[in-house]
Amino acid sequence: MNSDSILPMGDEDKSADNKAIERALNQFFTKANGIVGSEANYQVLLAVELEKEYPGKVRREHRMAETGRGGVDVVVLSEEGEALAAFELKGGAYNSRNALQDVFTEDGNCQDMNKLSKLKVVPAHRWLVAVDAIELGRSLSYRKQIRAAETAGSYNVSFAYHGHGDKTFLLAPSGGRVRYPEIGTMQPEISGKSIDLSTLITRQGVERDLIAASQSIQLEADIVTIIYRSLLAQGYSAKQIALETYFNFAPGNMHQRPDICLFAPGVDGHFNLYPEGNTSRSYDSLKLSMLKLLVEVKGGRPLLGKKDSTLQNIYRKDIEKLNQWKVVINGAAQRLSLDIPDTAFLFIGVDLRPYPIHHDVLATISGIANENNICFHYVHSPN
C-alpha cells in the first residue's frame, strides 16, 4: 500500500490542488521574467496559467463578501462556485520605482496579508505573490524575503516570490516549509511574432474564444483575460501584450491607461516608463515605434440589465476615448521626431444579454467608430 492510499478523505484533492498551484506559479514566474510595467500584467498572466489547471474556473478582480467592495486579484472557483484559491499580486513598476518598495515594510508586512487572512479559503490556498522587477533594483533582499514569508505565515497566508533573472523562486505555503523550486527555461531575449490584424479578431481568433468562454465572464477584467489568453494562443508573446500600459503623454492623468496594447516583438516587455528607473530617459520612443494595436473593452455582467440606448452611450464614450488616444499618440510621435505610428485602434463590445443589440443601434455605433477611424467589433455572447 502506498502512502497516498492512507491519506484522510479529502487530502488527496488538497494535495492535487497544491501541486496544480505550484505548477501554475512556476510557469507564471518563468513567463513573467523580464516583464516590467503595471501590476495588471502579472495578474492576467497568472490567471492564464491557473486556467490551464482549472479550466473555466478562474476569475479576476473577483468580489467576495469578506473583502467588501474591493475584489481579489485572481480567484479559482470550485465546482460549487465557492472560492477554492485566492491570489493577490504585487510587483512591476510605479513611476520610476520598483512597486514592491511601496508595499512591504521592513518587517516583511504587506496589507494584502491581512486581506487574504479574512477569506474563507484554506491557508495553503491563500497566496500573496510578489514579482521583483530587477531592472529597477531588487526590493526584497534574501533577508526581507524570509521576513515576508514568516509574516505571511503569521497571518495563515502563503507567500511566493521571484526576482527577474533568478533561477529559483521562493515558495512558502502556509504551514509548510520554505522551498526554492527551479523555474522553467527563460524566454528568448526577444520573442513573439509580427502583428496580423486581419485574423486576430475573427471567428477563428478572439471572437471565437470570447464566445466559447462566455460562462466564465463576470467582470470586464475577465473579458480582458480571455482576449489576452487568445492572443497568447495565436502565438503572440507575453512580452508584447501589455495591460494598462504607462505612457508619459497619457491623456488626462496617469490612471488613464489602455486596456490592452499589442506591440511588435522588439518592445521585449519594457512596458514601464523609464529604463532602469532613470527619469532623464524614457521608453516612450521605443513603445511608440512598436505600438501596433491599442484596445478598449467593454462588457461584463454589470451591463446585463442595460437598454440598447444606454449601451450605445457606453460604447460611444470608449470610442471617443480611443480617438483621444489617437490624437495624443500622433502628437507625441511628432514631438519625439518619430514617424506617425501605424497603430490600429480597436473597441470590442462584448454583450452578454440574451438578445443582441438592435441592428439600427449597432449601425449608429459603427458609424461613430468609422467617423473617428476606430475599428469596432461587437460580440454577442449570451451569459
mmCIF file of C-alpha atoms in Angstrom:
data_model
loop_
_atom_site.group_PDB
_atom_site.id
_atom_site.type_symbol
_atom_site.label_atom_id
_atom_site.label_comp_id
_atom_site.label_asym_id
_atom_site.label_seq_id
_atom_site.Cartn_x
_atom_site.Cartn_y
_atom_site.Cartn_z
ATOM 1 C CA MET A 1 0.000 0.000 0.000
ATOM 2 C CA ASN A 2 1.492 3.361 -0.953
ATOM 3 C CA SER A 3 1.378 6.437 1.286
ATOM 4 C CA ASP A 4 -1.321 8.153 -0.785
ATOM 5 C CA SER A 5 -3.787 5.352 -0.070
ATOM 6 C CA ILE A 6 -3.873 6.080 3.678
ATOM 7 C CA LEU A 7 -4.453 9.825 3.480
ATOM 8 C CA PRO A 8 -7.618 11.106 5.218
ATOM 9 C CA MET A 9 -10.630 11.723 2.981
ATOM 10 C CA GLY A 10 -10.188 14.939 1.005
ATOM 11 C CA ASP A 11 -6.420 15.207 1.475
ATOM 12 C CA GLU A 12 -5.845 13.660 -1.958
ATOM 13 C CA ASP A 13 -7.732 16.585 -3.508
ATOM 14 C CA LYS A 14 -5.826 19.116 -1.401
ATOM 15 C CA SER A 15 -2.526 17.590 -2.474
ATOM 16 C CA ALA A 16 -3.589 17.722 -6.125
ATOM 17 C CA ASP A 17 -4.570 21.392 -5.746
ATOM 18 C CA ASN A 18 -1.259 22.224 -4.073
ATOM 19 C CA LYS A 19 0.637 20.638 -6.961
ATOM 20 C CA ALA A 20 -1.551 22.416 -9.535
ATOM 21 C CA ILE A 21 -0.946 25.781 -7.864
ATOM 22 C CA GLU A 22 2.806 25.167 -7.705
ATOM 23 C CA ARG A 23 2.875 24.265 -11.422
ATOM 24 C CA ALA A 24 0.955 27.432 -12.267
ATOM 25 C CA LEU A 25 3.262 29.596 -10.147
ATOM 26 C CA ASN A 26 6.330 28.022 -11.741
ATOM 27 C CA GLN A 27 5.075 28.753 -15.258
ATOM 28 C CA PHE A 28 3.907 32.202 -14.217
ATOM 29 C CA PHE A 29 7.293 33.242 -12.821
ATOM 30 C CA THR A 30 9.027 31.805 -15.891
ATOM 31 C CA LYS A 31 6.877 33.788 -18.335
ATOM 32 C CA ALA A 32 6.763 36.976 -16.248
ATOM 33 C CA ASN A 33 10.554 37.116 -16.230
ATOM 34 C CA GLY A 34 11.705 40.421 -17.745
ATOM 35 C CA ILE A 35 8.217 41.964 -17.988
ATOM 36 C CA VAL A 36 8.122 45.376 -16.321
ATOM 37 C CA GLY A 37 5.004 47.531 -16.276
ATOM 38 C CA SER A 38 1.738 47.695 -14.401
ATOM 39 C CA GLU A 39 0.790 45.004 -11.902
ATOM 40 C CA ALA A 40 -2.147 44.050 -14.156
ATOM 41 C CA ASN A 41 0.320 42.266 -16.468
ATOM 42 C CA TYR A 42 1.159 39.845 -13.683
ATOM 43 C CA GLN A 43 -2.459 39.369 -12.656
ATOM 44 C CA VAL A 44 -3.579 38.353 -16.131
ATOM 45 C CA LEU A 45 -0.560 36.130 -16.756
ATOM 46 C CA LEU A 46 -1.144 34.208 -13.516
ATOM 47 C CA ALA A 47 -4.838 33.876 -14.424
ATOM 48 C CA VAL A 48 -3.837 32.325 -17.763
ATOM 49 C CA GLU A 49 -1.548 29.774 -16.089
ATOM 50 C CA LEU A 50 -4.200 28.863 -13.500
ATOM 51 C CA GLU A 51 -6.753 28.435 -16.305
ATOM 52 C CA LYS A 52 -4.650 25.572 -17.640
ATOM 53 C CA GLU A 53 -5.065 23.797 -14.293
ATOM 54 C CA TYR A 54 -8.673 24.866 -13.632
ATOM 55 C CA PRO A 55 -10.449 25.409 -16.982
ATOM 56 C CA GLY A 56 -13.380 27.799 -16.738
ATOM 57 C CA LYS A 57 -12.906 28.362 -13.004
ATOM 58 C CA VAL A 58 -10.578 31.388 -12.895
ATOM 59 C CA ARG A 59 -11.799 34.945 -12.288
ATOM 60 C CA ARG A 60 -10.034 38.293 -11.994
ATOM 61 C CA GLU A 61 -10.929 41.123 -9.618
ATOM 62 C CA HIS A 62 -13.410 38.689 -8.060
ATOM 63 C CA ARG A 63 -15.693 40.218 -5.452
ATOM 64 C CA MET A 64 -16.045 38.367 -2.169
ATOM 65 C CA ALA A 65 -18.161 39.183 0.877
ATOM 66 C CA GLU A 66 -15.134 39.152 3.188
ATOM 67 C CA THR A 67 -13.367 41.921 1.240
ATOM 68 C CA GLY A 68 -16.293 44.348 0.972
ATOM 69 C CA ARG A 69 -16.425 46.382 -2.225
ATOM 70 C CA GLY A 70 -12.907 45.507 -3.288
ATOM 71 C CA GLY A 71 -12.135 42.407 -5.313
ATOM 72 C CA VAL A 72 -9.392 39.804 -5.086
ATOM 73 C CA ASP A 73 -6.844 39.918 -7.919
ATOM 74 C CA VAL A 74 -7.234 36.294 -9.058
ATOM 75 C CA VAL A 75 -9.571 33.600 -7.700
ATOM 76 C CA VAL A 76 -10.081 29.943 -8.585
ATOM 77 C CA LEU A 77 -13.647 28.735 -8.048
ATOM 78 C CA SER A 78 -14.753 25.276 -7.002
ATOM 79 C CA GLU A 79 -17.410 23.274 -8.845
ATOM 80 C CA GLU A 80 -19.938 24.788 -6.421
ATOM 81 C CA GLY A 81 -18.825 28.327 -7.275
ATOM 82 C CA GLU A 82 -17.050 28.953 -3.966
ATOM 83 C CA ALA A 83 -13.505 30.296 -3.744
ATOM 84 C CA LEU A 84 -11.042 27.399 -3.826
ATOM 85 C CA ALA A 85 -7.871 29.508 -4.044
ATOM 86 C CA ALA A 86 -7.144 33.235 -3.914
ATOM 87 C CA PHE A 87 -4.146 35.268 -5.086
ATOM 88 C CA GLU A 88 -3.063 38.840 -4.504
ATOM 89 C CA LEU A 89 -0.171 40.014 -6.681
ATOM 90 C CA LYS A 90 2.442 42.661 -6.055
ATOM 91 C CA GLY A 91 5.154 43.915 -8.385
ATOM 92 C CA GLY A 92 6.013 45.800 -11.516
ATOM 93 C CA ALA A 93 6.803 49.481 -11.866
ATOM 94 C CA TYR A 94 5.257 52.507 -10.258
ATOM 95 C CA ASN A 95 6.511 55.658 -11.981
ATOM 96 C CA SER A 96 10.301 55.259 -11.679
ATOM 97 C CA ARG A 97 10.239 52.884 -8.711
ATOM 98 C CA ASN A 98 10.005 49.166 -8.188
ATOM 99 C CA ALA A 99 6.410 48.753 -6.973
ATOM 100 C CA LEU A 100 7.471 46.366 -4.192
ATOM 101 C CA GLN A 101 9.185 49.284 -2.430
ATOM 102 C CA ASP A 102 5.779 50.730 -1.612
ATOM 103 C CA VAL A 103 4.015 47.627 -0.294
ATOM 104 C CA PHE A 104 6.422 45.733 2.008
ATOM 105 C CA THR A 105 7.549 47.155 5.342
ATOM 106 C CA GLU A 106 10.970 46.461 6.860
ATOM 107 C CA ASP A 107 9.496 43.632 8.938
ATOM 108 C CA GLY A 108 8.021 41.982 5.821
ATOM 109 C CA ASN A 109 4.440 43.043 6.344
ATOM 110 C CA CYS A 110 2.056 43.780 3.459
ATOM 111 C CA GLN A 111 -1.536 44.970 3.811
ATOM 112 C CA ASP A 112 -2.774 42.232 1.499
ATOM 113 C CA MET A 113 -1.719 39.611 4.041
ATOM 114 C CA ASN A 114 -4.478 40.837 6.346
ATOM 115 C CA LYS A 115 -6.917 40.956 3.430
ATOM 116 C CA LEU A 116 -6.173 37.371 2.429
ATOM 117 C CA SER A 117 -6.372 36.135 6.024
ATOM 118 C CA LYS A 118 -10.064 37.066 6.141
ATOM 119 C CA LEU A 119 -11.047 34.868 3.193
ATOM 120 C CA LYS A 120 -12.910 31.610 3.690
ATOM 121 C CA VAL A 121 -10.179 29.736 1.854
ATOM 122 C CA VAL A 122 -7.779 27.199 3.383
ATOM 123 C CA PRO A 123 -4.495 28.933 4.328
ATOM 124 C CA ALA A 124 -2.429 26.830 1.893
ATOM 125 C CA HIS A 125 -4.538 28.273 -0.945
ATOM 126 C CA ARG A 126 -4.334 31.950 0.108
ATOM 127 C CA TRP A 127 -1.365 33.307 -1.803
ATOM 128 C CA LEU A 128 0.496 36.594 -1.769
ATOM 129 C CA VAL A 129 2.639 36.541 -4.931
ATOM 130 C CA ALA A 130 5.468 39.042 -5.414
ATOM 131 C CA VAL A 131 7.437 39.734 -8.604
ATOM 132 C CA ASP A 132 10.625 41.775 -8.201
ATOM 133 C CA ALA A 133 11.436 43.824 -11.319
ATOM 134 C CA ILE A 134 15.214 43.736 -11.029
ATOM 135 C CA GLU A 135 15.631 46.335 -13.800
ATOM 136 C CA LEU A 136 14.505 48.839 -11.147
ATOM 137 C CA GLY A 137 16.686 47.352 -8.414
ATOM 138 C CA ARG A 138 15.833 44.412 -6.181
ATOM 139 C CA SER A 139 13.378 45.449 -3.471
ATOM 140 C CA LEU A 140 13.294 42.268 -1.401
ATOM 141 C CA SER A 141 16.707 41.059 -0.317
ATOM 142 C CA TYR A 142 17.071 37.476 0.860
ATOM 143 C CA ARG A 143 16.533 38.624 4.449
ATOM 144 C CA LYS A 144 13.375 40.570 3.518
ATOM 145 C CA GLN A 145 12.060 37.615 1.534
ATOM 146 C CA ILE A 146 12.328 35.389 4.610
ATOM 147 C CA ARG A 147 10.727 38.054 6.778
ATOM 148 C CA ALA A 148 7.846 38.342 4.317
ATOM 149 C CA ALA A 149 7.379 34.564 4.296
ATOM 150 C CA GLU A 150 7.388 34.451 8.115
ATOM 151 C CA THR A 151 4.990 37.367 8.418
ATOM 152 C CA ALA A 152 2.633 35.860 5.831
ATOM 153 C CA GLY A 153 2.701 32.628 7.812
ATOM 154 C CA SER A 154 1.657 34.509 10.955
ATOM 155 C CA TYR A 155 -1.461 35.585 9.011
ATOM 156 C CA ASN A 156 -2.049 31.992 7.829
ATOM 157 C CA VAL A 157 -1.230 33.155 4.294
ATOM 158 C CA SER A 158 1.104 31.512 1.750
ATOM 159 C CA PHE A 159 3.863 33.503 0.054
ATOM 160 C CA ALA A 160 5.696 33.176 -3.274
ATOM 161 C CA TYR A 161 8.471 35.417 -4.628
ATOM 162 C CA HIS A 162 10.633 35.635 -7.728
ATOM 163 C CA GLY A 163 13.161 38.214 -8.835
ATOM 164 C CA HIS A 164 13.706 38.582 -12.574
ATOM 165 C CA GLY A 165 16.702 36.514 -13.603
ATOM 166 C CA ASP A 166 16.698 34.277 -10.536
ATOM 167 C CA LYS A 167 16.939 30.579 -11.366
ATOM 168 C CA THR A 168 14.653 29.619 -8.483
ATOM 169 C CA PHE A 169 11.607 31.085 -6.779
ATOM 170 C CA LEU A 170 10.649 31.149 -3.112
ATOM 171 C CA LEU A 171 7.621 29.039 -2.247
ATOM 172 C CA ALA A 172 6.303 29.226 1.325
ATOM 173 C CA PRO A 173 2.901 27.560 1.694
ATOM 174 C CA SER A 174 1.158 28.367 4.964
ATOM 175 C CA GLY A 175 2.015 25.677 7.485
ATOM 176 C CA GLY A 176 4.774 24.264 5.269
ATOM 177 C CA ARG A 177 8.485 24.779 4.858
ATOM 178 C CA VAL A 178 10.169 27.325 2.599
ATOM 179 C CA ARG A 179 11.388 25.788 -0.665
ATOM 180 C CA TYR A 180 13.196 27.069 -3.753
ATOM 181 C CA PRO A 181 11.946 25.230 -6.877
ATOM 182 C CA GLU A 182 13.757 25.904 -10.141
ATOM 183 C CA ILE A 183 11.823 27.932 -12.674
ATOM 184 C CA GLY A 184 11.473 26.819 -16.275
ATOM 185 C CA THR A 185 13.636 27.778 -19.226
ATOM 186 C CA MET A 186 13.954 31.523 -19.709
ATOM 187 C CA GLN A 187 12.230 33.087 -22.692
ATOM 188 C CA PRO A 188 14.419 34.344 -25.554
ATOM 189 C CA GLU A 189 15.515 37.932 -25.175
ATOM 190 C CA ILE A 190 13.082 38.986 -27.900
ATOM 191 C CA SER A 191 10.056 36.802 -28.554
ATOM 192 C CA GLY A 192 6.650 36.888 -30.181
ATOM 193 C CA LYS A 193 5.538 37.451 -33.740
ATOM 194 C CA SER A 194 4.580 40.172 -36.180
ATOM 195 C CA ILE A 195 1.056 41.508 -35.938
ATOM 196 C CA ASP A 196 -1.649 40.109 -38.216
ATOM 197 C CA LEU A 197 -4.714 42.271 -37.596
ATOM 198 C CA SER A 198 -6.736 40.586 -40.346
ATOM 199 C CA THR A 199 -7.004 37.317 -38.398
ATOM 200 C CA LEU A 200 -6.575 38.473 -34.826
ATOM 201 C CA ILE A 201 -10.215 39.279 -34.011
ATOM 202 C CA THR A 202 -12.108 36.990 -36.376
ATOM 203 C CA ARG A 203 -14.256 33.939 -35.618
ATOM 204 C CA GLN A 204 -11.047 31.921 -35.748
ATOM 205 C CA GLY A 205 -9.428 34.171 -33.140
ATOM 206 C CA VAL A 206 -10.531 36.406 -30.294
ATOM 207 C CA GLU A 207 -14.256 36.353 -31.130
ATOM 208 C CA ARG A 208 -14.333 32.541 -31.093
ATOM 209 C CA ASP A 209 -12.592 32.447 -27.717
ATOM 210 C CA LEU A 210 -14.884 35.071 -26.186
ATOM 211 C CA ILE A 211 -17.973 33.118 -27.220
ATOM 212 C CA ALA A 212 -16.517 29.816 -26.003
ATOM 213 C CA ALA A 213 -15.700 31.299 -22.577
ATOM 214 C CA SER A 214 -18.838 33.403 -22.058
ATOM 215 C CA GLN A 215 -19.896 31.420 -18.977
ATOM 216 C CA SER A 216 -16.615 32.404 -17.316
ATOM 217 C CA ILE A 217 -17.296 36.134 -17.682
ATOM 218 C CA GLN A 218 -18.343 38.117 -14.643
ATOM 219 C CA LEU A 219 -16.474 41.409 -14.961
ATOM 220 C CA GLU A 220 -14.700 43.333 -17.702
ATOM 221 C CA ALA A 221 -11.397 42.034 -16.308
ATOM 222 C CA ASP A 222 -12.464 38.508 -17.273
ATOM 223 C CA ILE A 223 -13.054 39.649 -20.853
ATOM 224 C CA VAL A 224 -9.583 41.197 -20.959
ATOM 225 C CA THR A 225 -8.159 37.912 -19.640
ATOM 226 C CA ILE A 226 -9.878 35.889 -22.377
ATOM 227 C CA ILE A 227 -8.572 38.256 -25.070
ATOM 228 C CA TYR A 228 -5.073 38.079 -23.578
ATOM 229 C CA ARG A 229 -5.235 34.276 -23.476
ATOM 230 C CA SER A 230 -6.446 34.193 -27.069
ATOM 231 C CA LEU A 231 -3.540 36.358 -28.223
ATOM 232 C CA LEU A 232 -1.076 34.032 -26.493
ATOM 233 C CA ALA A 233 -2.731 31.038 -28.167
ATOM 234 C CA GLN A 234 -2.296 32.768 -31.535
ATOM 235 C CA GLY A 235 1.458 32.931 -30.978
ATOM 236 C CA TYR A 236 1.907 36.402 -29.531
ATOM 237 C CA SER A 237 4.209 36.712 -26.524
ATOM 238 C CA ALA A 238 3.526 37.997 -23.024
ATOM 239 C CA LYS A 239 6.452 40.338 -23.729
ATOM 240 C CA GLN A 240 4.484 42.108 -26.460
ATOM 241 C CA ILE A 241 0.991 42.206 -24.872
ATOM 242 C CA ALA A 242 0.598 44.857 -22.180
ATOM 243 C CA LEU A 243 -2.283 45.715 -19.905
ATOM 244 C CA GLU A 244 -2.732 49.250 -18.578
ATOM 245 C CA THR A 245 0.421 50.459 -20.318
ATOM 246 C CA TYR A 246 2.182 53.502 -18.921
ATOM 247 C CA PHE A 247 2.876 56.413 -21.286
ATOM 248 C CA ASN A 248 4.267 59.793 -20.222
ATOM 249 C CA PHE A 249 1.877 61.520 -22.618
ATOM 250 C CA ALA A 250 -1.289 59.684 -21.480
ATOM 251 C CA PRO A 251 -4.448 61.788 -21.843
ATOM 252 C CA GLY A 252 -5.943 63.061 -18.623
ATOM 253 C CA ASN A 253 -3.843 61.590 -15.835
ATOM 254 C CA MET A 254 -1.605 58.587 -15.376
ATOM 255 C CA HIS A 255 -4.562 56.475 -14.278
ATOM 256 C CA GLN A 256 -5.934 56.660 -17.819
ATOM 257 C CA ARG A 257 -4.265 53.655 -19.423
ATOM 258 C CA PRO A 258 -5.371 51.438 -22.330
ATOM 259 C CA ASP A 259 -6.982 48.102 -21.517
ATOM 260 C CA ILE A 260 -4.647 46.261 -23.907
ATOM 261 C CA CYS A 261 -1.692 47.252 -26.086
ATOM 262 C CA LEU A 262 -0.147 44.901 -28.635
ATOM 263 C CA PHE A 263 3.411 45.771 -29.612
ATOM 264 C CA ALA A 264 5.895 44.464 -32.158
ATOM 265 C CA PRO A 265 8.244 41.894 -30.571
ATOM 266 C CA GLY A 266 11.092 44.389 -30.143
ATOM 267 C CA VAL A 267 9.433 46.028 -27.121
ATOM 268 C CA ASP A 268 10.562 42.924 -25.189
ATOM 269 C CA GLY A 269 8.451 43.513 -22.080
ATOM 270 C CA HIS A 270 9.567 47.111 -21.480
ATOM 271 C CA PHE A 271 6.084 48.437 -20.661
ATOM 272 C CA ASN A 272 7.245 50.790 -17.879
ATOM 273 C CA LEU A 273 8.059 54.472 -18.156
ATOM 274 C CA TYR A 274 11.831 54.661 -17.696
ATOM 275 C CA PRO A 275 14.855 52.433 -18.448
ATOM 276 C CA GLU A 276 16.243 51.293 -15.093
ATOM 277 C CA GLY A 277 14.006 53.883 -13.424
ATOM 278 C CA ASN A 278 16.074 56.761 -14.841
ATOM 279 C CA THR A 279 13.649 59.693 -15.227
ATOM 280 C CA SER A 280 16.074 61.523 -17.517
ATOM 281 C CA ARG A 281 15.367 58.800 -20.104
ATOM 282 C CA SER A 282 12.112 57.375 -21.393
ATOM 283 C CA TYR A 283 10.702 54.269 -23.027
ATOM 284 C CA ASP A 284 8.099 56.358 -24.902
ATOM 285 C CA SER A 285 10.028 56.315 -28.184
ATOM 286 C CA LEU A 286 10.534 52.547 -28.013
ATOM 287 C CA LYS A 287 6.896 51.863 -27.181
ATOM 288 C CA LEU A 288 5.530 54.264 -29.790
ATOM 289 C CA SER A 289 7.694 52.812 -32.545
ATOM 290 C CA MET A 290 6.495 49.303 -31.600
ATOM 291 C CA LEU A 291 2.816 50.023 -30.835
ATOM 292 C CA LYS A 292 0.609 48.197 -33.343
ATOM 293 C CA LEU A 293 -2.766 47.919 -31.625
ATOM 294 C CA LEU A 294 -4.494 49.750 -28.795
ATOM 295 C CA VAL A 295 -7.682 48.138 -27.454
ATOM 296 C CA GLU A 296 -10.504 49.274 -25.197
ATOM 297 C CA VAL A 297 -13.004 46.694 -23.950
ATOM 298 C CA LYS A 298 -16.484 46.996 -22.518
ATOM 299 C CA GLY A 299 -18.731 44.267 -21.138
ATOM 300 C CA GLY A 300 -19.461 42.020 -18.168
ATOM 301 C CA ARG A 301 -22.431 41.122 -16.013
ATOM 302 C CA PRO A 302 -22.947 44.693 -14.689
ATOM 303 C CA LEU A 303 -24.228 45.596 -18.183
ATOM 304 C CA LEU A 304 -26.760 42.737 -18.395
ATOM 305 C CA GLY A 305 -29.726 44.944 -17.472
ATOM 306 C CA LYS A 306 -28.806 47.890 -19.707
ATOM 307 C CA LYS A 307 -31.031 49.061 -22.555
ATOM 308 C CA ASP A 308 -29.713 49.433 -26.097
ATOM 309 C CA SER A 309 -29.688 53.227 -25.766
ATOM 310 C CA THR A 310 -27.586 53.039 -22.591
ATOM 311 C CA LEU A 311 -25.219 50.551 -24.173
ATOM 312 C CA GLN A 312 -24.854 52.872 -27.169
ATOM 313 C CA ASN A 313 -23.753 55.737 -24.897
ATOM 314 C CA ILE A 314 -21.315 53.496 -23.022
ATOM 315 C CA TYR A 315 -19.774 52.260 -26.259
ATOM 316 C CA ARG A 316 -19.605 55.771 -27.692
ATOM 317 C CA LYS A 317 -17.578 57.022 -24.714
ATOM 318 C CA ASP A 318 -14.957 54.318 -25.209
ATOM 319 C CA ILE A 319 -14.770 55.061 -28.934
ATOM 320 C CA GLU A 320 -14.217 58.723 -28.088
ATOM 321 C CA LYS A 321 -11.538 57.694 -25.584
ATOM 322 C CA LEU A 322 -9.743 55.767 -28.326
ATOM 323 C CA ASN A 323 -9.933 58.785 -30.605
ATOM 324 C CA GLN A 324 -8.336 60.863 -27.853
ATOM 325 C CA TRP A 325 -5.558 58.289 -27.581
ATOM 326 C CA LYS A 326 -5.013 58.525 -31.328
ATOM 327 C CA VAL A 327 -4.620 62.301 -31.139
ATOM 328 C CA VAL A 328 -2.144 62.263 -28.247
ATOM 329 C CA ILE A 329 -0.130 59.383 -29.739
ATOM 330 C CA ASN A 330 0.281 61.219 -33.047
ATOM 331 C CA GLY A 331 1.221 64.392 -31.186
ATOM 332 C CA ALA A 332 3.767 62.562 -29.043
ATOM 333 C CA ALA A 333 5.328 60.953 -32.116
ATOM 334 C CA GLN A 334 5.828 64.364 -33.717
ATOM 335 C CA ARG A 335 7.416 65.767 -30.531
ATOM 336 C CA LEU A 336 9.763 62.788 -30.381
ATOM 337 C CA SER A 337 10.653 63.146 -34.102
ATOM 338 C CA LEU A 338 9.165 59.735 -34.893
ATOM 339 C CA ASP A 339 7.131 58.717 -37.897
ATOM 340 C CA ILE A 340 3.405 58.686 -37.193
ATOM 341 C CA PRO A 341 2.857 55.149 -35.823
ATOM 342 C CA ASP A 342 0.856 52.723 -37.922
ATOM 343 C CA THR A 343 -1.221 51.903 -34.845
ATOM 344 C CA ALA A 344 -4.717 50.447 -35.137
ATOM 345 C CA PHE A 345 -7.346 51.432 -32.578
ATOM 346 C CA LEU A 346 -9.942 48.822 -31.665
ATOM 347 C CA PHE A 347 -13.016 48.847 -29.463
ATOM 348 C CA ILE A 348 -14.529 45.474 -28.524
ATOM 349 C CA GLY A 349 -18.022 45.406 -27.059
ATOM 350 C CA VAL A 350 -18.967 42.062 -25.502
ATOM 351 C CA ASP A 351 -22.719 41.797 -24.942
ATOM 352 C CA LEU A 352 -23.828 39.064 -22.525
ATOM 353 C CA ARG A 353 -27.541 39.901 -22.708
ATOM 354 C CA PRO A 354 -29.982 37.269 -24.042
ATOM 355 C CA TYR A 355 -30.750 39.291 -27.181
ATOM 356 C CA PRO A 356 -28.270 41.208 -29.340
ATOM 357 C CA ILE A 357 -28.296 44.948 -29.720
ATOM 358 C CA HIS A 358 -30.784 46.181 -32.354
ATOM 359 C CA HIS A 359 -29.256 46.456 -35.819
ATOM 360 C CA ASP A 360 -30.170 50.156 -36.082
ATOM 361 C CA VAL A 361 -28.330 50.932 -32.847
ATOM 362 C CA LEU A 362 -25.411 48.807 -33.997
ATOM 363 C CA ALA A 363 -25.306 50.742 -37.258
ATOM 364 C CA THR A 364 -25.223 54.026 -35.345
ATOM 365 C CA ILE A 365 -22.312 52.858 -33.182
ATOM 366 C CA SER A 366 -20.458 51.581 -36.248
ATOM 367 C CA GLY A 367 -20.978 54.951 -37.900
ATOM 368 C CA ILE A 368 -19.492 56.783 -34.895
ATOM 369 C CA ALA A 369 -16.482 54.462 -34.968
ATOM 370 C CA ASN A 370 -15.989 54.923 -38.725
ATOM 371 C CA GLU A 371 -16.137 58.706 -38.373
ATOM 372 C CA ASN A 372 -13.281 58.516 -35.877
ATOM 373 C CA ASN A 373 -11.359 55.885 -37.874
ATOM 374 C CA ILE A 374 -11.738 53.426 -34.981
ATOM 375 C CA CYS A 375 -12.260 49.695 -35.536
ATOM 376 C CA PHE A 376 -15.402 48.448 -33.802
ATOM 377 C CA HIS A 377 -16.091 44.798 -33.091
ATOM 378 C CA TYR A 378 -19.314 43.670 -31.427
ATOM 379 C CA VAL A 379 -19.524 40.193 -29.915
ATOM 380 C CA HIS A 380 -22.896 38.868 -28.756
ATOM 381 C CA SER A 381 -22.244 36.038 -26.322
ATOM 382 C CA PRO A 382 -25.244 35.384 -24.049
ATOM 383 C CA ASN A 383 -24.212 34.520 -20.498
#
